[in-house]
Each structure stands twice: as C-alpha cells, then as structure tokens.
Amino acid sequence: MSISLPPLQHVRAALVIDELAAFGRERLDSFGPLRVLTLAVLAGGFITMGGLLSVLLAAGIATSGLQRLVEGVAFSAGFFFVVLSEAVLFTEANVVLPATLLETRHLARRISTFWAMAWIGNLLGAILTAHMIAVAHAYPQPVLELLGDVIDAKLQYADVGGAAAWFQVVLSGILANWLVGMAAFFATMGRTIVGRYVPILLAVTTFVAAGFQHSPANMGYFALWMAETGQGPGWATALGWNIIPAGIGNMLGAAVFVALPFWYVYRPSAT
C-alpha cells in the first residue's frame, strides 16, 4: 500500500532563482522609471512605519535581549508590507535584479535605472512619511530616547572616523542584506501568507537584533529622528557615514551571498 504524501507548501530552493529572475523581468517589462519610483516611495513609507513600530513597542523594555527581539519582530511588519504589496524596496531588488541579470544580461542598463529609482524612491518615501508622522503626532520621551539610541548606534562609525570604520559599515551592510536577501528568497518559496511571513520574521528579526546596517531601514530611522526632534546629524553625515556605505554592502551581500551562489549551484548547466 503506497502512502500519499501531502503536497509541498513551498517551492524548492532549486527553483527560486528562476522565479526571482522571472519576477524581475516582468517588472522591467511592465514598469517605467516613474512607476518604479512610485512603488519605491511606497516601500520607503512601509519601512519607515516598521521602524516607527519597532521603537514604539520596544521603548521602556529594560532587558536588552527582549528589547532587541521586540524591535526585530515589529520591524518585520514593514518588510512584510513591501512583499505583499509588491512595492519596490532597494534591498529586495538587490536579490531580484542580480538574479535577473544572471539570466538576461542584455537588460543591464534597464536594471541599473530600476536600481537607482528604487534607492531614490525609498529615501523620498522615508522622508515624506517621517514628516507626516511628525506633524500628526508627538511621541513620549521613552520612544524618542530609544530612537536616539538607535541613531547613535548607526553613527558609531562616524565617531571613529577613517576608511577602516567606513568599510565596517559596508561589511555590516553585507551581513544585513545576506539576511534580508534570504528573507526575500524564503518569501518567494512560500505559498501561503503564513508560509511567507514566518521566514521573513526570522531573518529580519535576526538582522535587526544583530544591529546590522540596512540602507532603507536607516533612511527611515534617520528621517524619523530628524523630523520628530528637529535635531540629528544632518543628511550629509547620515548618507556619507551610514546610508550609502550600508547600501553598497547591501548590494554586495544580496548579490554575492544569495543570488550568485544559488544561481551557480542550481542553474541548468550545472546538472
């Protein structure tokens, strides 16, 4: 008597890069730069809301580990909104676009434009959302104190200064988007809402708790801090000492540690 096995609730890892590449080609064919920019502004807003939720829920928690856990769980909401709405997030694109480029190299120029619009749109979305929040609400001191602590942690490299510290941000960004890239990879595997959310929750909570540098997330945190308090390092410092080097690392982390190895192992010519 043969045993009937239940159907898989996820796509096998060997097929995910093909799905990501197909998704990337569909986006490139469907969206011009202004549409990409619009979806990227929405994604920047979602991620900023995730950052806001992380400090709202974690403020006042005295235990460091529990505070980091709550921050990570709360922040994952923003990334999940991006995945479900199919908005355009720079760090998700860092997986989708390399997967597309590995399969379809003649799209390199269009991919570069998409990448640029994603980054610019995420920054605009973060700034616009943060300023709307600041006009609408004034949050209590514990929330602002935690947000200030988050900003201080992100600017610790600027306090040290020098090329070595700058490249530490790049390395931290690589680690961040290794995890965020895997969150996008696992989300593509899932075939139910819960099946997509659980691995996103685990990967995003890990990178937030570890303090790794994620360019769109940091856009949101810096925007919130400067809009809520009228203080802060200014965008030149935020960009030069965090958002830009973190973004470079994010691109490398997703491309080199997610898209490239899985493509190399599972591409048809490897079998």
Protein backbone atom coordinates (compact mmCIF):
# COMPACT_ATOMS: atom_id res chain seq x y z
CA MET A 1 0.00 0.00 0.00
CA SER A 2 1.54 3.28 -1.10
CA ILE A 3 1.47 6.28 1.21
CA SER A 4 0.21 9.53 -0.23
CA LEU A 5 2.44 12.41 0.81
CA PRO A 6 0.95 15.89 1.27
CA PRO A 7 1.88 18.48 -1.37
CA LEU A 8 4.81 20.73 -0.65
CA GLN A 9 3.88 24.01 0.99
CA HIS A 10 6.85 25.76 -0.55
CA VAL A 11 8.83 25.97 -3.77
CA ARG A 12 12.09 24.03 -3.71
CA ALA A 13 15.22 26.15 -3.37
CA ALA A 14 16.45 24.94 -6.78
CA LEU A 15 13.57 26.78 -8.46
CA VAL A 16 13.61 30.05 -6.52
CA ILE A 17 16.27 31.88 -8.54
CA ASP A 18 14.28 31.21 -11.72
CA GLU A 19 11.18 32.62 -10.04
CA LEU A 20 13.08 35.70 -8.88
CA ALA A 21 14.51 36.24 -12.37
CA ALA A 22 11.06 35.88 -13.94
CA PHE A 23 9.65 38.36 -11.41
CA GLY A 24 12.45 40.79 -12.22
CA ARG A 25 11.91 40.52 -15.99
CA GLU A 26 8.17 41.08 -15.53
CA ARG A 27 8.84 44.23 -13.54
CA LEU A 28 11.31 45.58 -16.06
CA ASP A 29 8.82 44.96 -18.87
CA SER A 30 5.85 46.43 -17.01
CA PHE A 31 7.19 49.49 -15.21
CA GLY A 32 8.90 52.60 -16.48
CA PRO A 33 11.09 54.72 -14.18
CA LEU A 34 8.20 56.82 -12.79
CA ARG A 35 6.17 53.75 -11.86
CA VAL A 36 9.21 52.21 -10.21
CA LEU A 37 9.78 55.46 -8.33
CA THR A 38 6.15 55.47 -7.14
CA LEU A 39 6.37 51.90 -5.85
CA ALA A 40 9.70 52.71 -4.22
CA VAL A 41 8.23 55.72 -2.39
CA LEU A 42 5.53 53.42 -1.02
CA ALA A 43 8.15 50.90 0.09
CA GLY A 44 10.15 53.63 1.83
CA GLY A 45 6.99 54.60 3.69
CA PHE A 46 6.27 51.00 4.72
CA ILE A 47 9.80 50.51 6.02
CA THR A 48 9.64 53.79 7.94
CA MET A 49 6.39 52.61 9.54
CA GLY A 50 8.16 49.38 10.50
CA GLY A 51 10.94 51.41 12.09
CA LEU A 52 8.40 53.52 13.97
CA LEU A 53 6.60 50.41 15.24
CA SER A 54 9.91 48.95 16.42
CA VAL A 55 10.66 51.88 18.73
CA LEU A 56 7.05 52.29 19.86
CA LEU A 57 6.81 48.70 21.05
CA ALA A 58 10.37 48.33 22.39
CA ALA A 59 10.55 51.63 24.31
CA GLY A 60 10.75 51.12 28.05
CA ILE A 61 11.88 47.49 27.91
CA ALA A 62 14.82 47.22 30.30
CA THR A 63 16.16 43.82 29.22
CA SER A 64 18.47 44.25 26.23
CA GLY A 65 17.73 40.92 24.59
CA LEU A 66 13.97 41.30 24.89
CA GLN A 67 14.16 44.85 23.60
CA ARG A 68 16.08 43.75 20.50
CA LEU A 69 13.67 40.88 19.92
CA VAL A 70 10.67 43.20 20.05
CA GLU A 71 12.38 45.70 17.75
CA GLY A 72 13.08 42.97 15.20
CA VAL A 73 9.61 41.42 15.31
CA ALA A 74 7.97 44.84 14.98
CA PHE A 75 10.25 45.98 12.16
CA SER A 76 9.46 42.85 10.13
CA ALA A 77 5.94 44.24 9.62
CA GLY A 78 7.32 46.92 7.28
CA PHE A 79 9.21 44.40 5.15
CA PHE A 80 6.16 42.14 5.00
CA PHE A 81 4.02 45.04 3.77
CA VAL A 82 6.55 45.53 0.97
CA VAL A 83 6.49 41.86 -0.02
CA LEU A 84 2.69 41.55 -0.06
CA SER A 85 2.09 44.84 -1.89
CA GLU A 86 4.93 44.18 -4.36
CA ALA A 87 6.29 47.64 -3.68
CA VAL A 88 9.91 48.29 -4.72
CA LEU A 89 12.48 48.08 -1.92
CA PHE A 90 16.14 48.68 -2.71
CA THR A 91 17.35 45.75 -0.62
CA GLU A 92 14.83 43.31 -2.08
CA ALA A 93 15.82 44.50 -5.55
CA ASN A 94 19.39 43.61 -4.61
CA VAL A 95 18.33 39.96 -4.86
CA VAL A 96 15.78 40.15 -7.67
CA LEU A 97 17.89 42.23 -10.07
CA PRO A 98 21.12 40.18 -9.86
CA ALA A 99 19.04 37.03 -10.39
CA THR A 100 17.52 38.70 -13.46
CA LEU A 101 20.90 39.90 -14.72
CA LEU A 102 22.45 36.44 -14.40
CA GLU A 103 19.74 35.05 -16.65
CA THR A 104 19.29 38.02 -19.03
CA ARG A 105 22.47 40.09 -19.35
CA HIS A 106 21.25 42.42 -22.11
CA LEU A 107 18.93 44.12 -19.58
CA ALA A 108 21.86 45.65 -17.66
CA ARG A 109 21.01 49.30 -18.48
CA ARG A 110 17.34 48.94 -17.56
CA ILE A 111 18.33 47.12 -14.38
CA SER A 112 20.64 49.99 -13.41
CA THR A 113 17.81 52.50 -13.86
CA PHE A 114 15.46 50.33 -11.78
CA TRP A 115 18.08 50.09 -9.01
CA ALA A 116 18.61 53.86 -8.94
CA MET A 117 14.87 54.60 -8.87
CA ALA A 118 14.43 52.09 -6.03
CA TRP A 119 17.06 53.81 -3.86
CA ILE A 120 15.88 57.35 -4.59
CA GLY A 121 12.22 56.42 -4.09
CA ASN A 122 12.91 54.66 -0.78
CA LEU A 123 14.68 57.78 0.52
CA LEU A 124 11.87 60.07 -0.62
CA GLY A 125 9.27 57.77 0.90
CA ALA A 126 11.12 57.68 4.22
CA ILE A 127 11.43 61.48 4.41
CA LEU A 128 7.80 62.14 3.38
CA THR A 129 6.40 59.56 5.79
CA ALA A 130 8.54 60.75 8.69
CA HIS A 131 7.45 64.35 8.22
CA MET A 132 3.77 63.38 8.05
CA ILE A 133 4.21 61.41 11.27
CA ALA A 134 5.96 64.33 12.97
CA VAL A 135 3.15 66.74 12.04
CA ALA A 136 0.46 64.31 13.16
CA HIS A 137 1.97 63.02 16.42
CA ALA A 138 4.39 63.88 19.21
CA TYR A 139 5.66 60.74 20.93
CA PRO A 140 6.63 60.41 24.61
CA GLN A 141 10.19 60.74 25.82
CA PRO A 142 10.96 56.99 26.17
CA VAL A 143 10.19 56.50 22.47
CA LEU A 144 12.43 59.39 21.46
CA GLU A 145 15.20 58.15 23.76
CA LEU A 146 15.17 54.71 22.14
CA LEU A 147 15.10 56.29 18.69
CA GLY A 148 18.09 58.40 19.72
CA ASP A 149 19.92 55.29 20.90
CA VAL A 150 19.25 53.66 17.52
CA ILE A 151 20.68 56.71 15.72
CA ASP A 152 23.74 56.77 18.00
CA ALA A 153 24.43 53.11 17.20
CA LYS A 154 24.23 53.82 13.48
CA LEU A 155 26.64 56.76 13.77
CA GLN A 156 29.23 54.97 15.90
CA TYR A 157 31.35 54.52 12.77
CA ALA A 158 31.36 58.26 12.09
CA ASP A 159 32.55 58.84 15.66
CA VAL A 160 35.56 56.57 14.98
CA GLY A 161 36.20 58.02 11.53
CA GLY A 162 38.63 56.90 8.84
CA ALA A 163 38.49 54.46 5.95
CA ALA A 164 38.51 51.37 8.18
CA ALA A 165 35.35 52.49 10.00
CA TRP A 166 33.63 53.35 6.70
CA PHE A 167 34.34 49.86 5.37
CA GLN A 168 33.00 48.40 8.60
CA VAL A 169 29.64 49.91 7.61
CA VAL A 170 29.97 48.24 4.20
CA LEU A 171 30.68 44.89 5.85
CA SER A 172 27.76 45.32 8.24
CA GLY A 173 25.59 46.10 5.21
CA ILE A 174 26.77 42.89 3.54
CA LEU A 175 25.69 40.88 6.57
CA ALA A 176 22.37 42.72 6.75
CA ASN A 177 21.40 42.01 3.17
CA TRP A 178 22.60 38.44 3.31
CA LEU A 179 19.78 38.02 5.82
CA VAL A 180 17.30 40.36 4.12
CA GLY A 181 18.13 38.74 0.78
CA MET A 182 17.37 35.36 2.27
CA ALA A 183 14.11 36.80 3.60
CA ALA A 184 13.16 37.69 0.02
CA PHE A 185 14.38 34.25 -1.13
CA PHE A 186 12.29 32.46 1.51
CA ALA A 187 9.26 34.68 0.82
CA THR A 188 9.41 33.54 -2.81
CA MET A 189 9.39 29.93 -1.61
CA GLY A 190 6.22 30.34 0.47
CA ARG A 191 2.82 29.53 -0.95
CA THR A 192 0.66 30.84 1.89
CA ILE A 193 0.56 34.14 3.77
CA VAL A 194 1.87 32.46 6.91
CA GLY A 195 4.41 30.46 4.93
CA ARG A 196 5.85 33.70 3.59
CA TYR A 197 5.74 35.62 6.85
CA VAL A 198 7.46 33.14 9.18
CA PRO A 199 10.86 33.10 7.41
CA ILE A 200 10.68 36.85 6.86
CA LEU A 201 10.08 37.28 10.58
CA LEU A 202 13.06 35.10 11.49
CA ALA A 203 15.52 36.65 9.02
CA VAL A 204 14.52 40.27 9.66
CA THR A 205 14.47 39.84 13.44
CA THR A 206 17.99 38.39 13.27
CA PHE A 207 19.44 41.32 11.30
CA VAL A 208 17.71 43.94 13.46
CA ALA A 209 18.74 42.28 16.73
CA ALA A 210 22.33 41.97 15.50
CA GLY A 211 22.46 45.69 14.64
CA PHE A 212 23.50 45.12 11.01
CA GLN A 213 23.19 48.14 8.72
CA HIS A 214 20.25 48.15 6.29
CA SER A 215 20.12 51.17 4.00
CA PRO A 216 16.31 51.65 3.61
CA ALA A 217 15.70 50.93 7.30
CA ASN A 218 18.28 53.53 8.25
CA MET A 219 16.68 56.03 5.86
CA GLY A 220 13.53 55.59 7.92
CA TYR A 221 15.21 55.87 11.31
CA PHE A 222 17.22 58.96 10.39
CA ALA A 223 14.14 60.57 8.81
CA LEU A 224 12.05 59.87 11.90
CA TRP A 225 14.68 61.26 14.26
CA MET A 226 15.27 64.46 12.32
CA ALA A 227 11.56 65.06 11.69
CA GLU A 228 10.47 64.35 15.28
CA THR A 229 13.24 66.25 17.07
CA GLY A 230 14.49 68.80 14.55
CA GLN A 231 17.96 67.60 15.53
CA GLY A 232 20.35 65.00 14.26
CA PRO A 233 23.49 64.64 12.22
CA GLY A 234 22.06 66.11 9.01
CA TRP A 235 21.61 64.19 5.78
CA ALA A 236 25.21 64.67 4.62
CA THR A 237 26.52 62.72 7.62
CA ALA A 238 23.68 60.21 7.57
CA LEU A 239 24.24 59.46 3.89
CA GLY A 240 28.03 59.57 3.89
CA TRP A 241 28.61 57.58 7.07
CA ASN A 242 25.74 55.14 7.00
CA ILE A 243 23.14 55.01 4.26
CA ILE A 244 25.50 55.00 1.26
CA PRO A 245 28.16 52.57 2.58
CA ALA A 246 25.40 50.38 4.03
CA GLY A 247 23.71 50.43 0.61
CA ILE A 248 26.92 49.34 -1.11
CA GLY A 249 27.20 46.49 1.37
CA ASN A 250 23.54 45.61 0.87
CA MET A 251 24.10 45.24 -2.87
CA LEU A 252 27.14 43.05 -2.35
CA GLY A 253 25.51 40.92 0.35
CA ALA A 254 22.44 40.03 -1.68
CA ALA A 255 24.27 39.53 -4.97
CA VAL A 256 27.33 37.62 -3.71
CA PHE A 257 25.81 35.62 -0.86
CA VAL A 258 22.29 34.97 -2.17
CA ALA A 259 21.73 35.36 -5.92
CA LEU A 260 25.15 34.22 -7.19
CA PRO A 261 25.70 31.04 -5.12
CA PHE A 262 22.18 29.71 -5.64
CA TRP A 263 22.35 30.50 -9.36
CA TYR A 264 25.74 28.78 -9.63
CA VAL A 265 24.57 25.62 -7.85
CA TYR A 266 21.14 25.30 -9.43
CA ARG A 267 21.49 26.74 -12.92
CA PRO A 268 20.50 24.20 -15.62
CA SER A 269 24.06 23.83 -16.98
CA ALA A 270 25.27 22.69 -13.55
CA THR A 271 23.25 19.47 -13.69
